Amino acid sequence: MTQEEIQDRLVDLDAIVAAKFPGKKLPGWLMRFFKRFIHQDWMNSFLCRGYDGVEFCDELLKWMDIQIEVEGLENVPADGTRYTFASNHPLGAIDGISLCSLITHNFGPMKMLVNDFLLYIKPIAPLCVPINKVGSQARNLPQQIDAAYASDNHLLMFPAGVCSRKEKGKIQDLPWTKTFINKSVETGRAIVPVHFVGRNPARFYRADWFFRKLLKIKFNIPMLFLPDAFYHAQHKTFRIILGKPVPAAHFDSTRKPLEWAAWMREQVYQL
């Protein structure tokens, strides 16, 4: 790998800010603070090693000394059925990386539908379908989703769209959206409920309360705290519980798709 190729893989906060907020320039001292806060040098010390796709996920978990305990693997037949794995989203990064590894090694090729911010971690891009909610590429969102569900890949979805928040004293997802129900029914995919057991550091939830609840700021500012939460996931053990697949035919007209999404969310938390 050339020096230029290595450089292209690294997290560059200056470039990210320039791309996402064109024409805006933050003071140098503030950028230096953010680079330390997101542990940019620490992340880049691994990103430069040249791993991609599922190998990147596997090696990253080893490097961070993260252990994953899996329950219910026997619930999901590896018989060629195309699955939509619908998971809660407590962590924002490690849960996705862990599930990419688990699904690929046990069931075959997969794709994860993600916010486009994650694609700045370029080694994981081969496993991802970028879903933009703002910007010019938002116009392509329906086509991106249709192509993913029409493919032969298993799909990993976090239907809440953002990582879990502290609601009513409990760490839990915000309400799930209905797209994974509609598209799984259209393409005949069984949906596998997945419960990822974990939580972020307390200051992530304090930031969410302050900016979202107290100040009523709609922009997802707590997302900026996720790299720090990722750093503090080192040397921890997390648990993944797989439920039995729910056939597409189960999601009939007795409930609206949004109600089925809420029902699936309940199944996940009952695992």
PDB file of N, CA, C and O in Angstrom, residues 42-43 46-47 52-64 66 68 87-105 110 112 114 118 121-125 127-128 156 158 196 226 230-231 233 238 240:
ATOM      1  N   TRP A  42      -5.393   8.098  17.621  1.00  0.00           N
ATOM      2  CA  TRP A  42      -5.587   6.714  18.060  1.00  0.00           C
ATOM      3  C   TRP A  42      -6.290   5.902  16.986  1.00  0.00           C
ATOM      4  O   TRP A  42      -5.876   4.781  16.662  1.00  0.00           O
ATOM      5  N   MET A  43      -7.357   6.469  16.402  1.00  0.00           N
ATOM      6  CA  MET A  43      -8.064   5.756  15.337  1.00  0.00           C
ATOM      7  C   MET A  43      -7.162   5.527  14.134  1.00  0.00           C
ATOM      8  O   MET A  43      -7.140   4.438  13.547  1.00  0.00           O
ATOM      9  N   PHE A  46      -4.737   2.557  13.808  1.00  0.00           N
ATOM     10  CA  PHE A  46      -5.251   1.270  13.332  1.00  0.00           C
ATOM     11  C   PHE A  46      -5.647   1.339  11.860  1.00  0.00           C
ATOM     12  O   PHE A  46      -5.417   0.394  11.102  1.00  0.00           O
ATOM     13  N   LEU A  47      -6.240   2.449  11.456  1.00  0.00           N
ATOM     14  CA  LEU A  47      -6.722   2.562  10.078  1.00  0.00           C
ATOM     15  C   LEU A  47      -5.599   2.428   9.056  1.00  0.00           C
ATOM     16  O   LEU A  47      -5.839   2.019   7.919  1.00  0.00           O
ATOM     17  N   ASP A  52      -9.684  -4.257   5.335  1.00  0.00           N
ATOM     18  CA  ASP A  52     -10.924  -3.781   4.715  1.00  0.00           C
ATOM     19  C   ASP A  52     -12.053  -4.765   4.990  1.00  0.00           C
ATOM     20  O   ASP A  52     -11.825  -5.949   5.241  1.00  0.00           O
ATOM     21  N   GLY A  53     -13.287  -4.255   4.896  1.00  0.00           N
ATOM     22  CA  GLY A  53     -14.461  -5.104   4.989  1.00  0.00           C
ATOM     23  C   GLY A  53     -14.542  -5.873   6.296  1.00  0.00           C
ATOM     24  O   GLY A  53     -14.248  -5.358   7.362  1.00  0.00           O
ATOM     25  N   VAL A  54     -14.931  -7.152   6.203  1.00  0.00           N
ATOM     26  CA  VAL A  54     -15.126  -7.940   7.420  1.00  0.00           C
ATOM     27  C   VAL A  54     -13.800  -8.206   8.129  1.00  0.00           C
ATOM     28  O   VAL A  54     -13.758  -8.325   9.361  1.00  0.00           O
ATOM     29  N   GLU A  55     -12.699  -8.272   7.382  1.00  0.00           N
ATOM     30  CA  GLU A  55     -11.392  -8.429   8.026  1.00  0.00           C
ATOM     31  C   GLU A  55     -11.091  -7.224   8.918  1.00  0.00           C
ATOM     32  O   GLU A  55     -10.540  -7.369  10.015  1.00  0.00           O
ATOM     33  N   PHE A  56     -11.472  -6.047   8.450  1.00  0.00           N
ATOM     34  CA  PHE A  56     -11.311  -4.843   9.261  1.00  0.00           C
ATOM     35  C   PHE A  56     -12.091  -4.978  10.567  1.00  0.00           C
ATOM     36  O   PHE A  56     -11.586  -4.665  11.650  1.00  0.00           O
ATOM     37  N   CYS A  57     -13.339  -5.442  10.485  1.00  0.00           N
ATOM     38  CA  CYS A  57     -14.173  -5.614  11.683  1.00  0.00           C
ATOM     39  C   CYS A  57     -13.533  -6.611  12.645  1.00  0.00           C
ATOM     40  O   CYS A  57     -13.441  -6.350  13.851  1.00  0.00           O
ATOM     41  N   ASP A  58     -13.100  -7.749  12.112  1.00  0.00           N
ATOM     42  CA  ASP A  58     -12.501  -8.788  12.959  1.00  0.00           C
ATOM     43  C   ASP A  58     -11.248  -8.279  13.662  1.00  0.00           C
ATOM     44  O   ASP A  58     -11.077  -8.455  14.877  1.00  0.00           O
ATOM     45  N   GLU A  59     -10.359  -7.652  12.906  1.00  0.00           N
ATOM     46  CA  GLU A  59      -9.083  -7.207  13.470  1.00  0.00           C
ATOM     47  C   GLU A  59      -9.272  -6.034  14.432  1.00  0.00           C
ATOM     48  O   GLU A  59      -8.535  -5.903  15.414  1.00  0.00           O
ATOM     49  N   LEU A  60     -10.253  -5.191  14.152  1.00  0.00           N
ATOM     50  CA  LEU A  60     -10.521  -4.070  15.051  1.00  0.00           C
ATOM     51  C   LEU A  60     -10.988  -4.561  16.418  1.00  0.00           C
ATOM     52  O   LEU A  60     -10.559  -4.049  17.457  1.00  0.00           O
ATOM     53  N   LEU A  61     -11.871  -5.564  16.420  1.00  0.00           N
ATOM     54  CA  LEU A  61     -12.343  -6.118  17.691  1.00  0.00           C
ATOM     55  C   LEU A  61     -11.187  -6.722  18.482  1.00  0.00           C
ATOM     56  O   LEU A  61     -11.111  -6.570  19.709  1.00  0.00           O
ATOM     57  N   LYS A  62     -10.269  -7.390  17.779  1.00  0.00           N
ATOM     58  CA  LYS A  62      -9.094  -7.943  18.460  1.00  0.00           C
ATOM     59  C   LYS A  62      -8.212  -6.830  19.015  1.00  0.00           C
ATOM     60  O   LYS A  62      -7.744  -6.890  20.158  1.00  0.00           O
ATOM     61  N   TRP A  63      -7.962  -5.823  18.198  1.00  0.00           N
ATOM     62  CA  TRP A  63      -7.086  -4.713  18.585  1.00  0.00           C
ATOM     63  C   TRP A  63      -7.617  -3.967  19.808  1.00  0.00           C
ATOM     64  O   TRP A  63      -6.861  -3.556  20.685  1.00  0.00           O
ATOM     65  N   MET A  64      -8.949  -3.832  19.862  1.00  0.00           N
ATOM     66  CA  MET A  64      -9.573  -3.129  20.983  1.00  0.00           C
ATOM     67  C   MET A  64      -9.835  -4.049  22.179  1.00  0.00           C
ATOM     68  O   MET A  64     -10.340  -3.594  23.204  1.00  0.00           O
ATOM     69  N   ILE A  66     -12.057  -6.452  22.511  1.00  0.00           N
ATOM     70  CA  ILE A  66     -13.498  -6.531  22.746  1.00  0.00           C
ATOM     71  C   ILE A  66     -13.951  -7.974  22.562  1.00  0.00           C
ATOM     72  O   ILE A  66     -13.635  -8.614  21.551  1.00  0.00           O
ATOM     73  N   ILE A  68     -17.170 -10.682  22.321  1.00  0.00           N
ATOM     74  CA  ILE A  68     -18.587 -10.742  21.969  1.00  0.00           C
ATOM     75  C   ILE A  68     -19.135 -12.114  22.347  1.00  0.00           C
ATOM     76  O   ILE A  68     -18.620 -13.150  21.900  1.00  0.00           O
ATOM     77  N   SER A  87     -31.837  -4.638  14.498  1.00  0.00           N
ATOM     78  CA  SER A  87     -31.214  -4.565  15.820  1.00  0.00           C
ATOM     79  C   SER A  87     -31.467  -3.227  16.500  1.00  0.00           C
ATOM     80  O   SER A  87     -31.592  -2.183  15.841  1.00  0.00           O
ATOM     81  N   ASN A  88     -31.507  -3.279  17.829  1.00  0.00           N
ATOM     82  CA  ASN A  88     -31.401  -2.033  18.584  1.00  0.00           C
ATOM     83  C   ASN A  88     -29.992  -1.487  18.383  1.00  0.00           C
ATOM     84  O   ASN A  88     -29.104  -2.171  17.871  1.00  0.00           O
ATOM     85  N   HIS A  89     -29.766  -0.242  18.793  1.00  0.00           N
ATOM     86  CA  HIS A  89     -28.517   0.442  18.412  1.00  0.00           C
ATOM     87  C   HIS A  89     -27.931   1.178  19.628  1.00  0.00           C
ATOM     88  O   HIS A  89     -27.869   2.406  19.654  1.00  0.00           O
ATOM     89  N   PRO A  90     -27.465   0.433  20.636  1.00  0.00           N
ATOM     90  CA  PRO A  90     -27.052   1.082  21.879  1.00  0.00           C
ATOM     91  C   PRO A  90     -25.739   1.832  21.809  1.00  0.00           C
ATOM     92  O   PRO A  90     -25.522   2.771  22.591  1.00  0.00           O
ATOM     93  N   LEU A  91     -24.836   1.457  20.906  1.00  0.00           N
ATOM     94  CA  LEU A  91     -23.480   2.008  20.951  1.00  0.00           C
ATOM     95  C   LEU A  91     -23.168   2.982  19.825  1.00  0.00           C
ATOM     96  O   LEU A  91     -22.447   3.954  20.039  1.00  0.00           O
ATOM     97  N   GLY A  92     -23.623   2.714  18.624  1.00  0.00           N
ATOM     98  CA  GLY A  92     -23.371   3.635  17.531  1.00  0.00           C
ATOM     99  C   GLY A  92     -22.214   3.258  16.632  1.00  0.00           C
ATOM    100  O   GLY A  92     -22.071   3.822  15.553  1.00  0.00           O
ATOM    101  N   ALA A  93     -21.372   2.295  17.031  1.00  0.00           N
ATOM    102  CA  ALA A  93     -20.258   1.872  16.170  1.00  0.00           C
ATOM    103  C   ALA A  93     -19.904   0.413  16.422  1.00  0.00           C
ATOM    104  O   ALA A  93     -19.965  -0.412  15.505  1.00  0.00           O
ATOM    105  N   ILE A  94     -19.535   0.082  17.652  1.00  0.00           N
ATOM    106  CA  ILE A  94     -19.120  -1.291  17.967  1.00  0.00           C
ATOM    107  C   ILE A  94     -20.239  -2.279  17.698  1.00  0.00           C
ATOM    108  O   ILE A  94     -19.996  -3.407  17.262  1.00  0.00           O
ATOM    109  N   ASP A  95     -21.492  -1.890  17.930  1.00  0.00           N
ATOM    110  CA  ASP A  95     -22.594  -2.810  17.650  1.00  0.00           C
ATOM    111  C   ASP A  95     -22.651  -3.137  16.156  1.00  0.00           C
ATOM    112  O   ASP A  95     -22.794  -4.291  15.764  1.00  0.00           O
ATOM    113  N   GLY A  96     -22.497  -2.123  15.298  1.00  0.00           N
ATOM    114  CA  GLY A  96     -22.495  -2.382  13.863  1.00  0.00           C
ATOM    115  C   GLY A  96     -21.321  -3.228  13.415  1.00  0.00           C
ATOM    116  O   GLY A  96     -21.475  -4.168  12.632  1.00  0.00           O
ATOM    117  N   ILE A  97     -20.135  -2.913  13.908  1.00  0.00           N
ATOM    118  CA  ILE A  97     -18.928  -3.660  13.537  1.00  0.00           C
ATOM    119  C   ILE A  97     -19.034  -5.115  13.997  1.00  0.00           C
ATOM    120  O   ILE A  97     -18.713  -6.049  13.261  1.00  0.00           O
ATOM    121  N   SER A  98     -19.515  -5.324  15.220  1.00  0.00           N
ATOM    122  CA  SER A  98     -19.650  -6.682  15.754  1.00  0.00           C
ATOM    123  C   SER A  98     -20.666  -7.493  14.958  1.00  0.00           C
ATOM    124  O   SER A  98     -20.447  -8.678  14.659  1.00  0.00           O
ATOM    125  N   LEU A  99     -21.786  -6.867  14.605  1.00  0.00           N
ATOM    126  CA  LEU A  99     -22.823  -7.583  13.872  1.00  0.00           C
ATOM    127  C   LEU A  99     -22.413  -7.864  12.433  1.00  0.00           C
ATOM    128  O   LEU A  99     -22.771  -8.907  11.878  1.00  0.00           O
ATOM    129  N   CYS A 100     -21.652  -6.964  11.821  1.00  0.00           N
ATOM    130  CA  CYS A 100     -21.122  -7.248  10.478  1.00  0.00           C
ATOM    131  C   CYS A 100     -20.266  -8.507  10.506  1.00  0.00           C
ATOM    132  O   CYS A 100     -20.369  -9.377   9.623  1.00  0.00           O
ATOM    133  N   SER A 101     -19.419  -8.617  11.514  1.00  0.00           N
ATOM    134  CA  SER A 101     -18.567  -9.797  11.643  1.00  0.00           C
ATOM    135  C   SER A 101     -19.403 -11.047  11.882  1.00  0.00           C
ATOM    136  O   SER A 101     -19.225 -12.075  11.217  1.00  0.00           O
ATOM    137  N   LEU A 102     -20.331 -10.975  12.817  1.00  0.00           N
ATOM    138  CA  LEU A 102     -21.158 -12.126  13.171  1.00  0.00           C
ATOM    139  C   LEU A 102     -21.985 -12.613  11.987  1.00  0.00           C
ATOM    140  O   LEU A 102     -22.020 -13.822  11.681  1.00  0.00           O
ATOM    141  N   ILE A 103     -22.651 -11.705  11.293  1.00  0.00           N
ATOM    142  CA  ILE A 103     -23.533 -12.091  10.193  1.00  0.00           C
ATOM    143  C   ILE A 103     -22.732 -12.689   9.037  1.00  0.00           C
ATOM    144  O   ILE A 103     -23.089 -13.734   8.480  1.00  0.00           O
ATOM    145  N   THR A 104     -21.631 -12.035   8.683  1.00  0.00           N
ATOM    146  CA  THR A 104     -20.834 -12.523   7.554  1.00  0.00           C
ATOM    147  C   THR A 104     -20.291 -13.923   7.808  1.00  0.00           C
ATOM    148  O   THR A 104     -20.370 -14.807   6.945  1.00  0.00           O
ATOM    149  N   HIS A 105     -19.748 -14.158   8.987  1.00  0.00           N
ATOM    150  CA  HIS A 105     -19.112 -15.450   9.274  1.00  0.00           C
ATOM    151  C   HIS A 105     -20.122 -16.581   9.455  1.00  0.00           C
ATOM    152  O   HIS A 105     -19.794 -17.747   9.238  1.00  0.00           O
ATOM    153  N   MET A 110     -23.181  -9.680   3.487  1.00  0.00           N
ATOM    154  CA  MET A 110     -24.189  -8.784   4.053  1.00  0.00           C
ATOM    155  C   MET A 110     -23.828  -7.336   3.749  1.00  0.00           C
ATOM    156  O   MET A 110     -22.705  -7.022   3.367  1.00  0.00           O
ATOM    157  N   MET A 112     -24.759  -3.309   5.497  1.00  0.00           N
ATOM    158  CA  MET A 112     -25.341  -2.558   6.610  1.00  0.00           C
ATOM    159  C   MET A 112     -25.794  -1.204   6.088  1.00  0.00           C
ATOM    160  O   MET A 112     -25.016  -0.482   5.452  1.00  0.00           O
ATOM    161  N   VAL A 114     -26.432   2.494   6.650  1.00  0.00           N
ATOM    162  CA  VAL A 114     -25.863   3.384   7.660  1.00  0.00           C
ATOM    163  C   VAL A 114     -25.984   4.843   7.249  1.00  0.00           C
ATOM    164  O   VAL A 114     -26.118   5.181   6.071  1.00  0.00           O
ATOM    165  N   LEU A 118     -20.562   7.409   8.701  1.00  0.00           N
ATOM    166  CA  LEU A 118     -19.730   6.242   8.974  1.00  0.00           C
ATOM    167  C   LEU A 118     -18.792   5.939   7.811  1.00  0.00           C
ATOM    168  O   LEU A 118     -17.751   5.307   7.983  1.00  0.00           O
ATOM    169  N   ILE A 121     -15.025   6.338   7.720  1.00  0.00           N
ATOM    170  CA  ILE A 121     -14.157   5.217   8.090  1.00  0.00           C
ATOM    171  C   ILE A 121     -14.103   4.325   6.854  1.00  0.00           C
ATOM    172  O   ILE A 121     -14.884   3.383   6.689  1.00  0.00           O
ATOM    173  N   LYS A 122     -13.201   4.614   5.950  1.00  0.00           N
ATOM    174  CA  LYS A 122     -13.235   4.027   4.609  1.00  0.00           C
ATOM    175  C   LYS A 122     -13.076   2.510   4.569  1.00  0.00           C
ATOM    176  O   LYS A 122     -13.657   1.859   3.694  1.00  0.00           O
ATOM    177  N   PRO A 123     -12.312   1.875   5.468  1.00  0.00           N
ATOM    178  CA  PRO A 123     -12.176   0.417   5.387  1.00  0.00           C
ATOM    179  C   PRO A 123     -13.484  -0.349   5.575  1.00  0.00           C
ATOM    180  O   PRO A 123     -13.583  -1.502   5.164  1.00  0.00           O
ATOM    181  N   ILE A 124     -14.480   0.283   6.197  1.00  0.00           N
ATOM    182  CA  ILE A 124     -15.746  -0.429   6.393  1.00  0.00           C
ATOM    183  C   ILE A 124     -16.722  -0.167   5.253  1.00  0.00           C
ATOM    184  O   ILE A 124     -17.764  -0.824   5.151  1.00  0.00           O
ATOM    185  N   ALA A 125     -16.388   0.747   4.359  1.00  0.00           N
ATOM    186  CA  ALA A 125     -17.293   1.124   3.276  1.00  0.00           C
ATOM    187  C   ALA A 125     -17.766  -0.054   2.424  1.00  0.00           C
ATOM    188  O   ALA A 125     -18.922  -0.058   1.983  1.00  0.00           O
ATOM    189  N   LEU A 127     -18.842  -2.801   3.230  1.00  0.00           N
ATOM    190  CA  LEU A 127     -19.962  -3.487   3.875  1.00  0.00           C
ATOM    191  C   LEU A 127     -21.199  -2.602   4.008  1.00  0.00           C
ATOM    192  O   LEU A 127     -22.224  -3.055   4.519  1.00  0.00           O
ATOM    193  N   CYS A 128     -21.113  -1.354   3.557  1.00  0.00           N
ATOM    194  CA  CYS A 128     -22.151  -0.373   3.883  1.00  0.00           C
ATOM    195  C   CYS A 128     -22.936   0.097   2.671  1.00  0.00           C
ATOM    196  O   CYS A 128     -22.412   0.178   1.561  1.00  0.00           O
ATOM    197  N   LEU A 156     -28.394  -5.607   7.415  1.00  0.00           N
ATOM    198  CA  LEU A 156     -28.410  -5.220   8.827  1.00  0.00           C
ATOM    199  C   LEU A 156     -28.988  -3.824   8.925  1.00  0.00           C
ATOM    200  O   LEU A 156     -28.504  -2.892   8.280  1.00  0.00           O
ATOM    201  N   PHE A 158     -30.601  -0.734  11.610  1.00  0.00           N
ATOM    202  CA  PHE A 158     -30.861  -0.154  12.921  1.00  0.00           C
ATOM    203  C   PHE A 158     -32.052   0.785  12.734  1.00  0.00           C
ATOM    204  O   PHE A 158     -31.879   1.973  12.432  1.00  0.00           O
ATOM    205  N   PHE A 196     -28.724  -6.228  20.992  1.00  0.00           N
ATOM    206  CA  PHE A 196     -27.325  -5.982  21.351  1.00  0.00           C
ATOM    207  C   PHE A 196     -27.327  -5.349  22.738  1.00  0.00           C
ATOM    208  O   PHE A 196     -27.880  -4.266  22.938  1.00  0.00           O
ATOM    209  N   LEU A 226     -19.816  10.129  19.905  1.00  0.00           N
ATOM    210  CA  LEU A 226     -19.687   8.696  19.659  1.00  0.00           C
ATOM    211  C   LEU A 226     -18.244   8.221  19.473  1.00  0.00           C
ATOM    212  O   LEU A 226     -17.909   7.125  19.936  1.00  0.00           O
ATOM    213  N   PHE A 230     -16.695   5.194  21.496  1.00  0.00           N
ATOM    214  CA  PHE A 230     -16.015   4.100  20.798  1.00  0.00           C
ATOM    215  C   PHE A 230     -14.669   3.808  21.462  1.00  0.00           C
ATOM    216  O   PHE A 230     -14.329   2.651  21.725  1.00  0.00           O
ATOM    217  N   TYR A 231     -13.916   4.837  21.759  1.00  0.00           N
ATOM    218  CA  TYR A 231     -12.612   4.687  22.413  1.00  0.00           C
ATOM    219  C   TYR A 231     -12.752   3.983  23.758  1.00  0.00           C
ATOM    220  O   TYR A 231     -11.955   3.108  24.115  1.00  0.00           O
ATOM    221  N   ALA A 233     -14.894   1.849  24.644  1.00  0.00           N
ATOM    222  CA  ALA A 233     -15.413   0.478  24.561  1.00  0.00           C
ATOM    223  C   ALA A 233     -14.296  -0.561  24.637  1.00  0.00           C
ATOM    224  O   ALA A 233     -14.574  -1.761  24.698  1.00  0.00           O
ATOM    225  N   PHE A 238     -19.451  -7.586  25.285  1.00  0.00           N
ATOM    226  CA  PHE A 238     -20.835  -7.275  24.926  1.00  0.00           C
ATOM    227  C   PHE A 238     -21.555  -8.566  24.534  1.00  0.00           C
ATOM    228  O   PHE A 238     -20.924  -9.552  24.150  1.00  0.00           O
ATOM    229  N   ILE A 240     -24.742 -10.386  22.292  1.00  0.00           N
ATOM    230  CA  ILE A 240     -25.694 -10.315  21.184  1.00  0.00           C
ATOM    231  C   ILE A 240     -26.662 -11.482  21.308  1.00  0.00           C
ATOM    232  O   ILE A 240     -26.245 -12.632  21.446  1.00  0.00           O
TER     233      ILE A 240
END
